[in-house]
CSV table of C-alpha atoms and ligand atoms in Angstrom, one decimal:
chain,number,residue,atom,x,y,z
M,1124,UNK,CA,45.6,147.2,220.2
M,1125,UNK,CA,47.3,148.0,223.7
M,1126,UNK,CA,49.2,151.2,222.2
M,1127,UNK,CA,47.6,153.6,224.5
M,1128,UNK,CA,48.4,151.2,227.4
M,1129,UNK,CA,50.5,152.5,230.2
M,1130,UNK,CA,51.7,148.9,231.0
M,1131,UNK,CA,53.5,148.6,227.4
M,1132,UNK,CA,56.1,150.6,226.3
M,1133,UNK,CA,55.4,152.5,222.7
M,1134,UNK,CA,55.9,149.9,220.0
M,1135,UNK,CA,58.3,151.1,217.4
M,1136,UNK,CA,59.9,148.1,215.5
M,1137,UNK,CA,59.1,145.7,212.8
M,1138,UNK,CA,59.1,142.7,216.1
M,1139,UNK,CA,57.3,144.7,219.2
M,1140,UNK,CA,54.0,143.2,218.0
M,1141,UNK,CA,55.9,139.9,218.1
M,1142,UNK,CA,57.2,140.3,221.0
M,1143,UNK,CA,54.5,141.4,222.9
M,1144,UNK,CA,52.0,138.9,221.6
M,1145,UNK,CA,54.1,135.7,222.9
M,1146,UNK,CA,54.5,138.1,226.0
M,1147,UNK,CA,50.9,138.5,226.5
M,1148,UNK,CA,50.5,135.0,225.3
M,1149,UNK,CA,52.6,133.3,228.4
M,1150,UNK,CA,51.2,135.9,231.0
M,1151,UNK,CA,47.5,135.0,229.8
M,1152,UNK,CA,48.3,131.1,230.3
M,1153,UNK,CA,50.5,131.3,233.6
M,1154,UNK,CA,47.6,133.9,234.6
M,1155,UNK,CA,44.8,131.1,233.8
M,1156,UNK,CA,46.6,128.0,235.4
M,1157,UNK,CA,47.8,130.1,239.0
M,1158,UNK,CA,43.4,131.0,239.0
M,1159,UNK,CA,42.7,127.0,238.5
M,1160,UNK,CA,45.6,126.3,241.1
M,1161,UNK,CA,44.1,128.7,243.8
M,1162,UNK,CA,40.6,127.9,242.9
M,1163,UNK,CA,41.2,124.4,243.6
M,1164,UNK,CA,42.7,124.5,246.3
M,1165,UNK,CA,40.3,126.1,248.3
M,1166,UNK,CA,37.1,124.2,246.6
M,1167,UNK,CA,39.6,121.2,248.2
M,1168,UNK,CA,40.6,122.7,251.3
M,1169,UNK,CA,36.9,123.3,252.4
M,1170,UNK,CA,35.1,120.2,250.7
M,1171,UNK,CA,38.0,117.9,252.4
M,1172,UNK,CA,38.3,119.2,255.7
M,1173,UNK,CA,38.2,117.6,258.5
M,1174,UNK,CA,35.3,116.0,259.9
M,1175,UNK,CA,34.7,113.9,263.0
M,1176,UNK,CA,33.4,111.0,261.1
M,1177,UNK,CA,35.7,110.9,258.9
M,1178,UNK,CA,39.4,110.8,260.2
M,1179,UNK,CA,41.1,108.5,258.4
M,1180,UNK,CA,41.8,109.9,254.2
M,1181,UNK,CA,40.5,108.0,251.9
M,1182,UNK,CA,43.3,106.7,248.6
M,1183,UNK,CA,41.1,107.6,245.1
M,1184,UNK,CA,42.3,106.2,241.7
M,1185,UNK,CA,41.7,108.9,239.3
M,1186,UNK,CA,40.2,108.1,236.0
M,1187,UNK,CA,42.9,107.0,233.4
M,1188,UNK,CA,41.5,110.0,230.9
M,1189,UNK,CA,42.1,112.5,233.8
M,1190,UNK,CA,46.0,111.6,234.2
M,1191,UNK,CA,46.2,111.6,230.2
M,1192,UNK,CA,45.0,115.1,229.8
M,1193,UNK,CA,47.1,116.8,232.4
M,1194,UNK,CA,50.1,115.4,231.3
M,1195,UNK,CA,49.2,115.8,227.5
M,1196,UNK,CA,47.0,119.1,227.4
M,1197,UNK,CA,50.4,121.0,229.4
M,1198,UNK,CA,53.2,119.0,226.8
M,1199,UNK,CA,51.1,120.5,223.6
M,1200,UNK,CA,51.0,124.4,225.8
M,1201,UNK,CA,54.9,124.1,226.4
M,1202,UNK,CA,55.8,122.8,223.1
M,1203,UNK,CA,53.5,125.5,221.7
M,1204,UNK,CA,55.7,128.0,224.1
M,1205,UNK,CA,58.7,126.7,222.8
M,1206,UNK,CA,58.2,126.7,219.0
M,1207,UNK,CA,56.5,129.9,218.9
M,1208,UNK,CA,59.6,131.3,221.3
M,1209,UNK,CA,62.2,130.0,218.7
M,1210,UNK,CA,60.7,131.3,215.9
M,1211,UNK,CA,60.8,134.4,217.1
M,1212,UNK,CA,64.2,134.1,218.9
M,1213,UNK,CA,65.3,133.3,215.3
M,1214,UNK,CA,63.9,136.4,213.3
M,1215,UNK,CA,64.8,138.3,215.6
M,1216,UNK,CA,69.0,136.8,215.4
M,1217,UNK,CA,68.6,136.9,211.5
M,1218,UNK,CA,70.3,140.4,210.5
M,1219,UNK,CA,68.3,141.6,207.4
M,1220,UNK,CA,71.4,141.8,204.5
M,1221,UNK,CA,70.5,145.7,203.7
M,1222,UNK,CA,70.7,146.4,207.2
M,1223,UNK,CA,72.5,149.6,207.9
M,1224,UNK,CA,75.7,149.7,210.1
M,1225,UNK,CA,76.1,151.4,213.3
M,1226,UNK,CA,79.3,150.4,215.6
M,1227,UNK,CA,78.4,151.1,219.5
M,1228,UNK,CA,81.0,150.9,222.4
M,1229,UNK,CA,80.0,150.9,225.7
M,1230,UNK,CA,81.5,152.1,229.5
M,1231,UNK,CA,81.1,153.4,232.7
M,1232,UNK,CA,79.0,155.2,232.4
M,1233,UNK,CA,77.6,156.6,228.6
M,1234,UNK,CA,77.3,154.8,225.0
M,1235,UNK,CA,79.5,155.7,222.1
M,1236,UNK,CA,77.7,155.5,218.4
M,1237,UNK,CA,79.3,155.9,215.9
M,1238,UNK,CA,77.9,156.1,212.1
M,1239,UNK,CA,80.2,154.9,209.0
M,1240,UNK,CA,80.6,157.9,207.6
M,1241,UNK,CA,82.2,159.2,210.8
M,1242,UNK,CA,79.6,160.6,212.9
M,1243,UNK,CA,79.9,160.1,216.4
M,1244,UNK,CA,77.2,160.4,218.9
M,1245,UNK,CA,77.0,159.9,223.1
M,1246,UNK,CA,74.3,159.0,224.7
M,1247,UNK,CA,72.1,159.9,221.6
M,1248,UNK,CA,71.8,157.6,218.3
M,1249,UNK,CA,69.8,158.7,215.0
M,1250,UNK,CA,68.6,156.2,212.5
M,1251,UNK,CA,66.6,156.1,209.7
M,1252,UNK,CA,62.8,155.0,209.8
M,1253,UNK,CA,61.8,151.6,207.9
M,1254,UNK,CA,65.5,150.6,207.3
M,1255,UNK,CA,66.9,148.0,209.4
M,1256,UNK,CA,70.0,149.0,211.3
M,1257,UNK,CA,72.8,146.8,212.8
M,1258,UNK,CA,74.4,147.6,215.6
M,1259,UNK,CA,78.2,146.0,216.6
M,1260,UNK,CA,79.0,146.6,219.7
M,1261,UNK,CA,81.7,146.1,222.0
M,1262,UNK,CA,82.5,147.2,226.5
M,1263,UNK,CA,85.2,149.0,227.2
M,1264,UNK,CA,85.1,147.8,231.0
M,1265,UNK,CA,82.8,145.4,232.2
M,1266,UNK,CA,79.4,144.1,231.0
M,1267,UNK,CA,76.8,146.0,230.1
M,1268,UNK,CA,73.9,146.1,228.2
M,1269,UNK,CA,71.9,147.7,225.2
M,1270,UNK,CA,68.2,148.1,225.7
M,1271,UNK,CA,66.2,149.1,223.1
M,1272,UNK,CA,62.1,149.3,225.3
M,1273,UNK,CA,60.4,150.6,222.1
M,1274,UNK,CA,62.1,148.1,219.6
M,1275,UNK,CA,61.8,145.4,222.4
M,1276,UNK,CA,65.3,144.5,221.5
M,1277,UNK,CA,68.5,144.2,224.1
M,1278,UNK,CA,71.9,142.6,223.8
M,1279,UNK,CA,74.5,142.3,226.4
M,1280,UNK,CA,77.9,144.1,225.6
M,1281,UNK,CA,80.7,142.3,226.6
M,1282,UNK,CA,84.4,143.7,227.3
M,1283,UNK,CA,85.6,140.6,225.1
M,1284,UNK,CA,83.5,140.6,222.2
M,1285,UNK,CA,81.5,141.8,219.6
M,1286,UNK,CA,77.4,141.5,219.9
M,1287,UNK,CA,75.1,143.1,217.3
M,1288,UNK,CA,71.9,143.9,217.2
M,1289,UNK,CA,69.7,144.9,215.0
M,1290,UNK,CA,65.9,146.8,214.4
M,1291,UNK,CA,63.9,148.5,211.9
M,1292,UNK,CA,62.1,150.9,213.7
M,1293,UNK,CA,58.9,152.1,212.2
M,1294,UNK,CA,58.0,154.9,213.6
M,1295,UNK,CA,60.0,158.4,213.8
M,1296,UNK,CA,60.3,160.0,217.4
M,1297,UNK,CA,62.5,159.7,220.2
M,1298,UNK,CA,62.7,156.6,222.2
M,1299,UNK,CA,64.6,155.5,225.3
M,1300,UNK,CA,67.9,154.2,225.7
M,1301,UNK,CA,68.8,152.2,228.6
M,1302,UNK,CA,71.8,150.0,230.3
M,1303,UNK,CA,70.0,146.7,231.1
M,1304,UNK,CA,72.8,145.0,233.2
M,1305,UNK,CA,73.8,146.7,236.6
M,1306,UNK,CA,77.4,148.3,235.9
M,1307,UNK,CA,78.8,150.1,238.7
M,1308,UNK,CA,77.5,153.6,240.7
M,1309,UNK,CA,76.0,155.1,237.7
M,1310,UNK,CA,74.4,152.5,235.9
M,1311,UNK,CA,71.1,154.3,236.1
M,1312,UNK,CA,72.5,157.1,234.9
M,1313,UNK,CA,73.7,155.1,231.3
M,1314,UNK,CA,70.5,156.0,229.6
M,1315,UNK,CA,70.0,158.1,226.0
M,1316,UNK,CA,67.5,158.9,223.5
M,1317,UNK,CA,67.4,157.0,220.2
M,1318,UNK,CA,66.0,159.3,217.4
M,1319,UNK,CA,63.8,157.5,214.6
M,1320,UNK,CA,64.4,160.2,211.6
M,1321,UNK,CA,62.8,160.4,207.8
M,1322,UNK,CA,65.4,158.9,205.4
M,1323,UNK,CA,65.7,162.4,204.1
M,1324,UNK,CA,66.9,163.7,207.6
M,1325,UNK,CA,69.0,161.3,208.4
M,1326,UNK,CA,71.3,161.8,205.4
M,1327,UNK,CA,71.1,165.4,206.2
M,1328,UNK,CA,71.8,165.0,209.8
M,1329,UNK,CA,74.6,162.5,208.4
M,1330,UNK,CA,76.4,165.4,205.9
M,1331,UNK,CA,76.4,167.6,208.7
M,1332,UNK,CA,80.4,167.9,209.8
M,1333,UNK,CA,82.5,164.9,210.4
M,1334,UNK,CA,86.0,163.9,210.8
M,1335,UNK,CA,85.9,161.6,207.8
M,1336,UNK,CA,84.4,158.3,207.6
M,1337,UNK,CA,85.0,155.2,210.0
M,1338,UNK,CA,87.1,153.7,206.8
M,1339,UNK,CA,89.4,156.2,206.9
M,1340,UNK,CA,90.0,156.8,210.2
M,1341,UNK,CA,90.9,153.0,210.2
M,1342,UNK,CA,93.1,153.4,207.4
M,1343,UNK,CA,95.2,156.4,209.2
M,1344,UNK,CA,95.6,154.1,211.9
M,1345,UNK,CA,96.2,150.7,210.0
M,1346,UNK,CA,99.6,153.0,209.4
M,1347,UNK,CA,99.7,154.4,212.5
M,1348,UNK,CA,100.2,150.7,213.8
M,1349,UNK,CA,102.2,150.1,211.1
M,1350,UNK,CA,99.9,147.2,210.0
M,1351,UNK,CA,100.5,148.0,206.4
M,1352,UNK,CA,104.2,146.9,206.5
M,1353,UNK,CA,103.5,143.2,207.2
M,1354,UNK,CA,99.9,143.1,205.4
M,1355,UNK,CA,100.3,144.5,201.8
M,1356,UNK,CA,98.2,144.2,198.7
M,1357,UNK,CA,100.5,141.5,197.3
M,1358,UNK,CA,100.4,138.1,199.4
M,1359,UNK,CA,103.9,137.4,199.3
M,1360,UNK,CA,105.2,139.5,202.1
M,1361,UNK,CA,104.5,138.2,205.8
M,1362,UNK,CA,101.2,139.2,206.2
M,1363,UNK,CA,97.9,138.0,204.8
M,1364,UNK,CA,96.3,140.3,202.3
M,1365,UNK,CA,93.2,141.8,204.0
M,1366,UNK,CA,91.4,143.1,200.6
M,1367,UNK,CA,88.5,141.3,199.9
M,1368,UNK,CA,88.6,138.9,203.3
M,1369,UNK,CA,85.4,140.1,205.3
M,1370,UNK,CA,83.1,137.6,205.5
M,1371,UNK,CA,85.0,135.1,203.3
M,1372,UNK,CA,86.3,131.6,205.2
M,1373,UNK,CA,89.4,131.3,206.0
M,1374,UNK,CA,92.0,127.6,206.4
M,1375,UNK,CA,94.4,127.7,209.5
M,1376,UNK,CA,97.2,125.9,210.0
M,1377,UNK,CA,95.2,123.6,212.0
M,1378,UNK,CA,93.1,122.9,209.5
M,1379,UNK,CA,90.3,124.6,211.1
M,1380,UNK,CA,88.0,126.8,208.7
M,1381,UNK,CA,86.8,129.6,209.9
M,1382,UNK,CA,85.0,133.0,208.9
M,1383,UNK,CA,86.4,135.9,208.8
M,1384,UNK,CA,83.7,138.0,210.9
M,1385,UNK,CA,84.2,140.9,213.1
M,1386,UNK,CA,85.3,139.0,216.3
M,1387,UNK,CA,88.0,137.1,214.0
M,1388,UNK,CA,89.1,140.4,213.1
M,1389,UNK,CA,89.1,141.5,216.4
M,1390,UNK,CA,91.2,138.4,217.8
M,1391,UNK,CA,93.4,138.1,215.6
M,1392,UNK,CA,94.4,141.7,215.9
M,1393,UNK,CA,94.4,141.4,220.0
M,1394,UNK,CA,95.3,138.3,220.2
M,1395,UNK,CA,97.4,137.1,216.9
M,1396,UNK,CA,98.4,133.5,218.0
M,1397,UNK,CA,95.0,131.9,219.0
M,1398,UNK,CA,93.9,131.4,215.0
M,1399,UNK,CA,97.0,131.6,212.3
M,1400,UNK,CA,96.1,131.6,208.7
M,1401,UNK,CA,97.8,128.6,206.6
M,1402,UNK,CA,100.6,129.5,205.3
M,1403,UNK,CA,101.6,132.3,207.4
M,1404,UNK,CA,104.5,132.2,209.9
M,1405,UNK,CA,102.9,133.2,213.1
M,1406,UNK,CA,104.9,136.5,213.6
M,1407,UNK,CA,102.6,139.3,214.7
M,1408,UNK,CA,102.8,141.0,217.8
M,1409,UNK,CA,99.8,141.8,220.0
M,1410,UNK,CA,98.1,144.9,219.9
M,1411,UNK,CA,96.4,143.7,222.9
M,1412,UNK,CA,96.3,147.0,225.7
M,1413,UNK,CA,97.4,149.7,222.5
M,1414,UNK,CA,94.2,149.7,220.6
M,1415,UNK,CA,90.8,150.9,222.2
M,1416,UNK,CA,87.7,150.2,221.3
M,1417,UNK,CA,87.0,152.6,218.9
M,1418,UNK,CA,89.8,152.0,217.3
M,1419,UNK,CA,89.4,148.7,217.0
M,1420,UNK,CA,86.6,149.2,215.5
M,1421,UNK,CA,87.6,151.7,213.1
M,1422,UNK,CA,90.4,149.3,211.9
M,1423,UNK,CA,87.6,146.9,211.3
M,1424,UNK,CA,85.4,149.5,209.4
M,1425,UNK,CA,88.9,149.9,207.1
M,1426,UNK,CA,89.1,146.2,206.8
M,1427,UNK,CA,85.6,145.4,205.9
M,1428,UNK,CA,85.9,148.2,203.1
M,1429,UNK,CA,88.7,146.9,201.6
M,1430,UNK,CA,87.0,145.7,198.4
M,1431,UNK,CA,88.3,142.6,196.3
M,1432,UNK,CA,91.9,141.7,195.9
M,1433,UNK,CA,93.0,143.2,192.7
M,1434,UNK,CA,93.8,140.2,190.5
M,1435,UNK,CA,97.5,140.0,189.4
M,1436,UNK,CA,97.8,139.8,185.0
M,1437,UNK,CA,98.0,135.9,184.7
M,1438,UNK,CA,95.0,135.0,187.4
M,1439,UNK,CA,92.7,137.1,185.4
M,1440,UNK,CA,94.0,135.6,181.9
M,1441,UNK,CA,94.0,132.1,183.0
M,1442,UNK,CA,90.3,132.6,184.4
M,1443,UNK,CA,89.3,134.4,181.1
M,1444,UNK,CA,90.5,131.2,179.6
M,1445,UNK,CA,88.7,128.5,181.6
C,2676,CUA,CU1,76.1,150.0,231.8
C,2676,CUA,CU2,74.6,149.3,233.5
C-alpha cells in the first residue's frame, strides 16, 4: 500500500508488512488521542476561563459511565497493543527449521559473513530469495548491532554471546546494512549491502572459489587446538564425544539439564568449568583469549556437522533386539 512511500523503507521480508502495520497501527492511535488531548484542552481553556462573576471553581461529579469508558475503552487499546505486539514479537523469535545458515561476526568497524560452505564476505552478504536465512552472530569488541531496514529485522551483537536472526526476504535487489548501536568513531561508517539473489545465483555465486567449507576449517582447527586428543569418537577417554550432540540435552554434574546450543558450545569451549557434563572429570583448559571469533565459530560449524555417534556392535544388537 505505502511501497512508493518515502517515509517507509522498501519492504522485502516475509514480516515488513507485519511490522509496519502494528507500526502504523500505534502511530494512528497515539496520533488520535495527542488530537483529543490538545483539542480539549483548548475547548477547556477558553470555555473555563476566568470570568469576573465567577471566581471561585466549581467541583463537578462526572457521570459514573464517563469514568467507566476512559478507564475501560484505553485497557481493551493496550491489551490489543500488547497481544498483537507479542504475536508478532513471537513469529518473528521462531527460526523457521529449513532456515539457511549464515554465521556473522561483528567489530570496529565492518561485518564478517561467512556462508557454510566457506565463503566469506565483508560488509556485503548474498542470500537466496524466499528461503529463510539464520543468521548467528557474535562482537568481537564491544556491542553492536545488526540492522536489517528492508527486512525490518535487528539484533544486538554482543562480545559475550551468540544472537541470531533470521528473515526470508522476498524480493531480489540490494538492500542496506546498517550498525544500529553507536560503537565507537566509525560507527556510521559500519554499513553494507545485503544482496537478495535467485536461488540459481546464489548457488553459483556460492561454487565460485572458497577455502573449503566452515566444517572443515573447524575440523583443521579442532587439531590445531588439539581438541581431538581429549574428545574422541569413543566416550571412554576424557572427553565427551561431540558426534551427534548439537541440539541434544545434556545432564551436568549438578544435575542441571541443559541443551547443547551454540552458546553452550561456545562456553564450554571459553569457559570449560561453568557447565561440566556428568561424568566427566572437569579437566579442560580454557581456550578463553586463543580462539577468535571466527574461529569459534568455525569450531562450532565442525561440531554441529558431526553427525550421530556411530553405534559400537552390542548397542546396535541389543536395540535390534528390543
Ligand atoms: Cu558497530 Cu555501531
Amino acid at each position: 500500500m505505502f511501497d512508493d512511500f518515502p517515509l517507509w523503507p522498501e519492504r522485502a521480508s516475509t514480516i515488513a508488512g507485519h511490522v509496519d502495520a502494528l507500526f502504523i497501527f500505534l502511530c494512528v492511535v497515539t496520533g488520535v488521542v495527542s488530537l483529543l488531548i490538545w483539542i480539549a484542552l483548548f475547548y477547556f481553556a477558553i470555555k473555563y476561563r476566568r470570568r469576573p462573576d465567577n471566581e471561585l471553581a466549581q467541583e463537578i461529579e462526572p457521570p459514573k459511565i464517563l469514568e467507566m469508558a476512559w478507564v475501560v475503552i484505553p485497557t481493551i487499546i493496550f491489551l490489543g497493543m500488547f497481544v498483537w505486539g507479542g504475536w508478532l514479537y513471537f513469529h518473528m523469535q521462531a527460526v523457521p527449521a529449513n532456515a539457511l545458515d549464515i554465521y556473522a561476526t561483528g567489530r570496529q568497524w565492518m561485518w564478517k559473513f561467512q556462508h557454510p560452505s566457506g565463503q566469506r564476505e565483508i560488509n556485503t552478504l548474498h542470500v537466496p530469495v524466499n528461503r529463510p536465512v539464520r543468521i548467528v552472530l557474535a562482537s568481537e569488541d564491544v556491542i553492536h548491532s545488526l540492522f536489517f531496514p528492508a527486512f525490518r529485522t535487528k539484533v544486538d551483537v554482543l562480545p559475550s554471546r551468540y544472537r541470531t536472526l533470521w528473515f526470508e526476504a522476498t524480493k531480489t535487489g540490494s538492500y542496506h546494512i546498517f550498525c544500529a548501536e553507536y560503537c565507537g568513531t566509525l560507527h556510521s561508517g559500519m554499513v553494507g549491502w545485503v544482496h537478495v539473489m535467485e536461488p540459481t545465483e546464489y548457488q553459483r555465486w556460492l561454487a565460485g572459489g572458497s577455502e573449503g567449507s566452515m566444517a572443515s576449517q573447524g575440523e583443521q582447527l579442532f587439531q590445531k587446538y588439539a581438541c581431538n586428543t581429549c574428545h574422541t569418537s569413543d566416550s571412554t577417554t576424557r572427553g565427551p564425544v561431540l558426534a551427534g550432540l548439537f541440539g541434544k540435552q545434556v545432564q551436568m554434574t549438578d544435575g542441571r539439564i541443559v541443551t547443547a546450543d551454540e552458546n553452550y558450545i561456545r562456553e564450554s569451549i571459553l569457559n570449560p568449568q561453568a557447565k561440566i557434563k556428568a561424568g566427566f572429570p572437569p579437566i579442560m583448559p580454557t581456550f578463553q583469549g586463543q580462539v577468535n571469533e571466527e574461529d569459534l565459530l568455525k569450531l562450532l560449524a565442525y561440531i554441529r556437522s558431526l553427525g550421530e555417534p556411530t553405534l559400537p556392535a552390542t548397542t546396535t544388537t541389543t536395540k535390534v533386539t528390543k
